[in-house]
Amino acid sequence: MASEIHMTGPMCLIENTNGRLMANPEALKILSAITQPVVVVAIVGLYRTGKSYLMNKLAGKKKGFSLGSTVQSHTKGIWMWCVPHPKKPGHILVLLDTEGLGDVEKGDNQNDSWIFALAILLSSTFVYNSMGTINQQAMDQLHYVTELTHRIRSKSSPDENENEDSADFVSFFPDFVWTLRDFSLDLEADGQPITADEYLTYSLKLKQGTSEKDKNFNLPRLCIRKFFPKKKCFVFDRPVHRKKLAQLEKLHDEELDPEFVQQVADFCSYIFSNSKTKTLSGGIKVNGPRLESLVLTYVNAISSGDLPCMENAVLALAQIENSAAVQKAVAHYEQQMAQKVQLPTETLQELLDLHRDSEREAIEVFIRSSFKDVDHLFQKELAAQLEKKRDDFCKQNQEASSDRCSALLQDIFSPLEEEVKMGIYSKPGGYRLFIQKLQDLKKKYHEEPRKGIQAEEILQTYLKSKESMTDAILQTDQTLTEKEKEIEVERVKAESAQASTKMLQEMQRKNEQMMEQKERSYQEHLKQLTEKMERDRAQLLKEQERTLALKLQEQERLLKEGFQTESRKMQHEIQDLQKKMRQRRTCTIS
């Protein structure tokens, strides 16, 4: 059932106190209650550039994130506001507003770099907000993007042939949106009108040359082009006269520049329609608890002096969710068995058939809820727990049958035992009468329903315990000759031996059934595992194909612009990716 979100305003998600980042437990608690998929939009930029105003608009409110009206940065750390998505039913829009970069009061650029990196790692759409045009100063202020390879790792152990694993960033980095505030230029190039997106593409063109100045010019542009294949740009006129900016959140749309109002509406419409659900490698859709886990993993890594690692974050999340998936599957198995099984079952096979059906459903529950089960450890744990549950049910079934049969024997045979005590059969011809009565009572016992798998064993154990009583009646019957008595003793022995042989055969048959069930369980686990691995492999190939297409597009642009060296670097990345894809296509599942 979908959870209801009632956040009347934003809350600090990641606190920044004296340069130390810490996750806020209250905010994490809110995330943990969100069962729907989340669309995460983070905004980053220099302080006092109007980031919070745009985020309030996305939240559908005039107030919320602190706007501030002085040269001091108001937002500290990363603040979160979760609202129902206005265009995607069943989704939650998570807005992340970050503290202003370049705040002179902090005097520590490293802190800004971590805020920048966290915003990228947590979001599905990353908004970079700046003032004015895209000039070299704007690019210099975006130096954080050039530091990402020193702040983030995609894998815990990069491939041997890679110095950096930054080539994999594109597979999980968010879409990039650049918002330009108080934009005063006419959007045109060579005398022709251009769109904001074309302006961004034009601004990201590289400069020919090998000097240090050329390298510094190209580096941030190369990083943006490489890490963020999907880019969008919005320009905004100044909303009101500078003196009225302090009252911006109090002003109605009619009091603002109409162009600005329309530009904000276009921005919000684009974000609502195009921002994707936060998705991890393997097509894993992120919900509230998963986002909570990512926040904790990344912040803890930074606090301990490590680099945030996407692969480690996913594996940490998988540990939590796969453990829960095992418990969910076991609970489903127990629920199904409780509904279907009535102990004692008439045969062992009846119980094993019910177990097999419930086990199959439990495995399906686990497969649906699990991901990144490295070495299938959690599925093996599930198999072990289900096998123990099956054995427990078999034991309970045996005990229920024993109790039921013992009670039946007491009810059916106790009158006969009383008659023996009274001496009714201690007379000439009494043995034949006793045997006839015994056969009648055995028939009555066999006709009783739902005795279970212990029916014959409990009966034979009872009869064996009464052999001395039967023999005493036989020996005192004076109508029988000694020869007849000997024949009768042999008959009873043969009957007992036959019953023992039958019990051994039945025991062997039960063991065979248990072995067959174990093999079927193994095959069911293997079947569903194979199907899931095939789906995962197809999903990963799909992601790699998308990444390959983006890299090919970027390589083509580099060639057109005449950047042979950068094109060759991209070609190496493309070849590495194609090699991995060929290996994945040809690999077989053992």
Coordinates of C-alpha atoms in Angstrom, one line a residue, residues 33-313:
A33 CA 8.4 5.4 5.0
I34 CA 8.2 6.1 1.2
T35 CA 7.4 2.9 -0.6
Q36 CA 6.9 4.5 -4.0
P37 CA 9.7 5.1 -6.6
V38 CA 11.4 8.5 -6.2
V39 CA 12.3 11.1 -8.8
V40 CA 15.2 13.0 -7.2
V41 CA 16.0 16.5 -8.4
A42 CA 19.0 18.2 -6.9
I43 CA 20.1 21.8 -7.4
V44 CA 23.6 23.1 -7.0
G45 CA 25.2 26.5 -7.6
L46 CA 27.0 29.5 -6.1
Y47 CA 25.3 31.0 -3.0
R48 CA 22.8 33.8 -3.6
T49 CA 21.9 32.7 -7.1
G50 CA 18.2 31.9 -6.5
K51 CA 18.4 28.1 -6.3
S52 CA 15.8 27.8 -3.5
Y53 CA 13.2 29.9 -5.5
L54 CA 13.2 27.3 -8.3
M55 CA 12.9 24.4 -5.8
N56 CA 10.0 26.0 -4.1
K57 CA 8.3 26.3 -7.5
L58 CA 8.9 22.6 -8.2
A59 CA 7.3 21.9 -4.8
G60 CA 4.3 24.0 -5.9
K61 CA 4.8 26.4 -3.0
K62 CA 5.8 30.1 -2.7
K63 CA 7.7 29.4 0.5
G64 CA 9.7 26.5 1.8
F65 CA 13.3 26.4 1.0
S66 CA 15.0 29.5 2.6
L67 CA 15.6 32.2 -0.1
G68 CA 17.6 34.6 2.0
S69 CA 18.1 38.2 1.0
T70 CA 21.6 39.0 2.0
V71 CA 25.1 38.1 0.9
Q72 CA 25.1 35.2 3.5
S73 CA 24.4 31.7 2.4
H74 CA 21.1 30.5 4.0
T75 CA 21.0 26.8 3.2
K76 CA 23.5 24.7 5.0
G77 CA 24.2 21.1 4.0
I78 CA 21.5 19.4 1.8
W79 CA 17.8 20.0 2.5
M80 CA 15.1 17.7 1.3
W81 CA 11.4 18.2 0.5
C82 CA 9.3 15.1 -0.5
V83 CA 6.1 15.9 -2.3
P84 CA 3.7 13.7 -4.5
H85 CA 4.8 13.9 -8.1
P86 CA 2.4 16.2 -10.0
K87 CA 2.6 14.2 -13.3
K88 CA 3.6 10.7 -12.3
P89 CA 1.0 9.0 -10.2
G90 CA 2.5 6.5 -7.7
H91 CA 5.8 8.4 -7.6
I92 CA 7.3 10.8 -5.1
L93 CA 9.3 13.9 -6.1
V94 CA 12.3 14.4 -3.8
L95 CA 13.8 17.9 -4.0
L96 CA 17.3 18.5 -2.8
D97 CA 18.4 22.0 -2.2
T98 CA 22.2 22.4 -1.4
E99 CA 24.1 25.0 0.4
G100 CA 25.6 27.7 -1.8
L101 CA 29.0 26.9 -3.3
G102 CA 31.8 29.4 -2.8
D103 CA 30.5 30.8 0.5
V104 CA 33.3 33.0 1.8
E105 CA 32.4 32.1 5.4
K106 CA 33.4 28.5 5.0
G107 CA 36.8 29.1 3.4
D108 CA 37.0 25.4 2.5
N109 CA 36.4 24.3 -1.1
Q110 CA 36.7 20.6 -0.2
N111 CA 33.4 20.8 1.7
D112 CA 31.8 22.3 -1.5
S113 CA 33.2 19.5 -3.6
W114 CA 31.6 16.9 -1.4
I115 CA 28.2 18.7 -1.5
F116 CA 28.6 18.8 -5.3
A117 CA 29.5 15.1 -5.5
L118 CA 26.6 14.0 -3.2
A119 CA 24.1 16.0 -5.2
I120 CA 25.2 14.1 -8.3
L121 CA 25.2 10.7 -6.6
L122 CA 21.8 11.0 -5.1
S123 CA 19.8 12.7 -7.9
S124 CA 18.3 11.6 -11.2
T125 CA 18.3 15.2 -12.5
F126 CA 21.1 17.5 -11.5
V127 CA 20.4 21.2 -11.9
Y128 CA 23.4 23.6 -12.0
N129 CA 22.3 27.2 -11.3
S130 CA 24.4 30.2 -12.1
M131 CA 24.1 33.9 -12.8
G132 CA 24.5 35.5 -16.2
T133 CA 26.0 33.9 -19.2
I134 CA 28.1 30.8 -19.8
N135 CA 31.5 32.5 -20.0
Q136 CA 34.9 31.4 -18.8
Q137 CA 34.2 32.7 -15.3
A138 CA 31.1 30.5 -15.2
M139 CA 33.2 27.5 -16.3
D140 CA 35.9 28.3 -13.7
Q141 CA 33.2 28.3 -11.0
L142 CA 32.1 24.9 -12.2
H143 CA 35.6 23.5 -11.5
Y144 CA 33.9 20.9 -9.2
V145 CA 33.0 18.8 -12.2
T146 CA 36.7 18.4 -13.0
E147 CA 37.2 17.0 -9.5
L148 CA 34.6 14.3 -9.8
T149 CA 37.2 11.6 -10.7
H150 CA 38.9 12.4 -7.4
R151 CA 35.6 12.3 -5.4
I152 CA 33.6 9.4 -6.8
R153 CA 34.3 5.8 -7.8
S154 CA 31.9 3.7 -9.8
K155 CA 33.6 0.4 -8.8
S156 CA 35.4 -0.7 -5.6
S157 CA 38.2 -2.2 -7.8
P158 CA 38.6 -0.5 -11.2
D159 CA 39.5 -2.8 -14.2
E160 CA 43.3 -3.5 -14.5
N161 CA 43.4 -1.7 -17.9
E162 CA 41.8 1.5 -16.5
N163 CA 43.6 4.1 -14.4
E164 CA 40.3 5.6 -13.6
D165 CA 36.8 4.2 -13.7
S166 CA 35.3 7.5 -14.8
A167 CA 34.3 6.0 -18.1
D168 CA 31.5 4.2 -16.2
F169 CA 30.1 7.4 -14.7
V170 CA 27.9 8.0 -17.6
S171 CA 25.9 4.9 -16.8
F172 CA 24.7 6.2 -13.5
F173 CA 25.1 9.9 -13.5
P174 CA 22.0 12.1 -13.6
D175 CA 20.7 14.2 -16.5
F176 CA 22.2 17.7 -16.4
V177 CA 20.2 20.9 -16.5
W178 CA 22.0 24.3 -16.5
T179 CA 19.8 27.2 -15.4
L180 CA 21.1 30.7 -16.2
R181 CA 19.6 33.4 -14.0
D182 CA 19.4 37.1 -14.9
F183 CA 20.3 36.2 -18.4
S184 CA 20.6 39.4 -20.5
L185 CA 22.0 38.3 -23.9
D186 CA 20.0 37.8 -27.0
L187 CA 20.1 34.1 -27.9
E188 CA 21.6 34.2 -31.3
A189 CA 24.8 33.0 -33.2
D190 CA 26.1 34.4 -36.5
G191 CA 23.1 36.7 -36.6
Q192 CA 20.6 33.7 -36.3
P193 CA 18.3 33.0 -33.3
I194 CA 19.3 29.9 -31.4
T195 CA 17.6 28.0 -28.5
A196 CA 19.0 27.8 -25.0
D197 CA 20.1 24.2 -25.7
E198 CA 22.0 25.3 -28.8
Y199 CA 23.6 28.0 -26.7
L200 CA 24.8 25.4 -24.2
T201 CA 26.2 23.2 -27.0
Y202 CA 27.9 26.2 -28.5
S203 CA 29.4 27.2 -25.1
L204 CA 30.7 23.6 -24.6
K205 CA 32.8 23.7 -27.8
L206 CA 36.4 22.9 -27.2
K207 CA 39.4 25.1 -28.2
Q208 CA 42.1 23.9 -30.5
G209 CA 45.5 24.0 -28.9
T210 CA 47.8 22.2 -26.4
S211 CA 48.9 25.1 -24.2
E212 CA 48.1 25.0 -20.4
K213 CA 45.5 27.8 -21.0
D214 CA 43.8 25.7 -23.7
K215 CA 43.8 22.6 -21.5
N216 CA 42.2 24.6 -18.6
F217 CA 39.6 26.0 -21.0
N218 CA 38.7 22.5 -22.4
L219 CA 38.8 20.5 -19.1
P220 CA 35.5 21.5 -17.6
R221 CA 33.8 21.4 -21.0
L222 CA 35.1 17.9 -21.7
C223 CA 34.0 16.7 -18.3
I224 CA 30.4 18.0 -18.8
R225 CA 30.3 16.5 -22.3
K226 CA 31.7 13.2 -21.1
F227 CA 29.8 12.7 -17.8
F228 CA 26.5 14.2 -18.8
P229 CA 25.4 13.1 -22.3
K230 CA 21.9 14.3 -21.7
K231 CA 22.0 18.1 -21.2
K232 CA 19.4 20.8 -21.1
C233 CA 19.6 24.6 -20.6
F234 CA 17.1 27.2 -19.4
V235 CA 17.6 31.0 -19.4
F236 CA 15.7 33.3 -17.0
D237 CA 15.2 37.0 -17.2
R238 CA 15.6 39.0 -14.0
P239 CA 12.2 38.6 -12.2
V240 CA 11.9 42.1 -10.7
H241 CA 14.0 45.1 -9.9
R242 CA 17.0 44.3 -7.7
K243 CA 15.5 46.2 -4.8
K244 CA 12.5 43.9 -4.8
L245 CA 14.4 40.7 -4.9
A246 CA 14.3 40.5 -1.1
Q247 CA 10.5 40.1 -1.3
L248 CA 10.5 37.7 -4.2
E249 CA 8.7 34.9 -2.3
K250 CA 5.9 37.3 -1.3
L251 CA 5.3 38.7 -4.8
H252 CA 2.5 37.3 -7.0
D253 CA 3.1 36.3 -10.6
E254 CA 1.4 39.4 -11.8
E255 CA 4.1 41.5 -10.1
L256 CA 6.9 39.6 -11.8
D257 CA 8.3 40.0 -15.3
P258 CA 6.0 38.0 -17.6
E259 CA 8.9 36.5 -19.5
F260 CA 10.4 35.2 -16.2
V261 CA 7.1 33.7 -15.1
Q262 CA 6.8 31.8 -18.4
Q263 CA 10.4 30.7 -18.2
V264 CA 9.9 29.3 -14.7
A265 CA 6.8 27.5 -15.9
D266 CA 8.7 26.0 -18.8
F267 CA 11.4 24.8 -16.5
C268 CA 9.0 23.2 -14.1
S269 CA 7.1 21.5 -16.9
Y270 CA 10.3 20.1 -18.3
I271 CA 11.4 18.7 -14.9
F272 CA 8.0 17.2 -14.2
S273 CA 7.8 15.5 -17.6
N274 CA 11.4 14.5 -18.2
S275 CA 13.1 13.8 -14.9
K276 CA 13.4 10.0 -14.6
T277 CA 12.9 7.8 -11.6
K278 CA 16.2 7.4 -9.7
T279 CA 17.6 4.1 -11.0
L280 CA 20.6 2.1 -10.1
S281 CA 22.7 -0.3 -12.2
G282 CA 20.7 -3.3 -13.3
G283 CA 17.5 -1.2 -13.7
I284 CA 16.8 -1.1 -9.9
K285 CA 14.2 1.5 -9.2
V286 CA 15.0 3.6 -6.1
N287 CA 12.3 4.1 -3.4
G288 CA 12.5 5.9 -0.1
P289 CA 14.3 3.2 1.9
R290 CA 16.8 2.6 -0.9
L291 CA 17.5 6.4 -1.1
E292 CA 18.0 6.3 2.7
S293 CA 20.5 3.6 2.3
L294 CA 22.4 5.5 -0.4
V295 CA 22.6 8.6 1.8
L296 CA 24.0 6.7 4.7
T297 CA 26.5 4.8 2.6
Y298 CA 27.9 7.8 0.9
V299 CA 28.0 10.1 3.9
N300 CA 29.6 7.4 6.0
A301 CA 32.2 6.9 3.3
I302 CA 33.1 10.6 3.2
S303 CA 33.1 10.8 7.0
S304 CA 35.6 7.9 7.2
G305 CA 37.9 9.4 4.7
D306 CA 36.9 7.1 1.8
L307 CA 35.6 8.0 -1.6
P308 CA 31.9 7.4 -2.2
C309 CA 31.6 4.2 -4.4
M310 CA 28.5 3.5 -6.4
E311 CA 29.2 -0.2 -6.5
N312 CA 29.7 -0.4 -2.7
A313 CA 26.5 1.6 -2.2

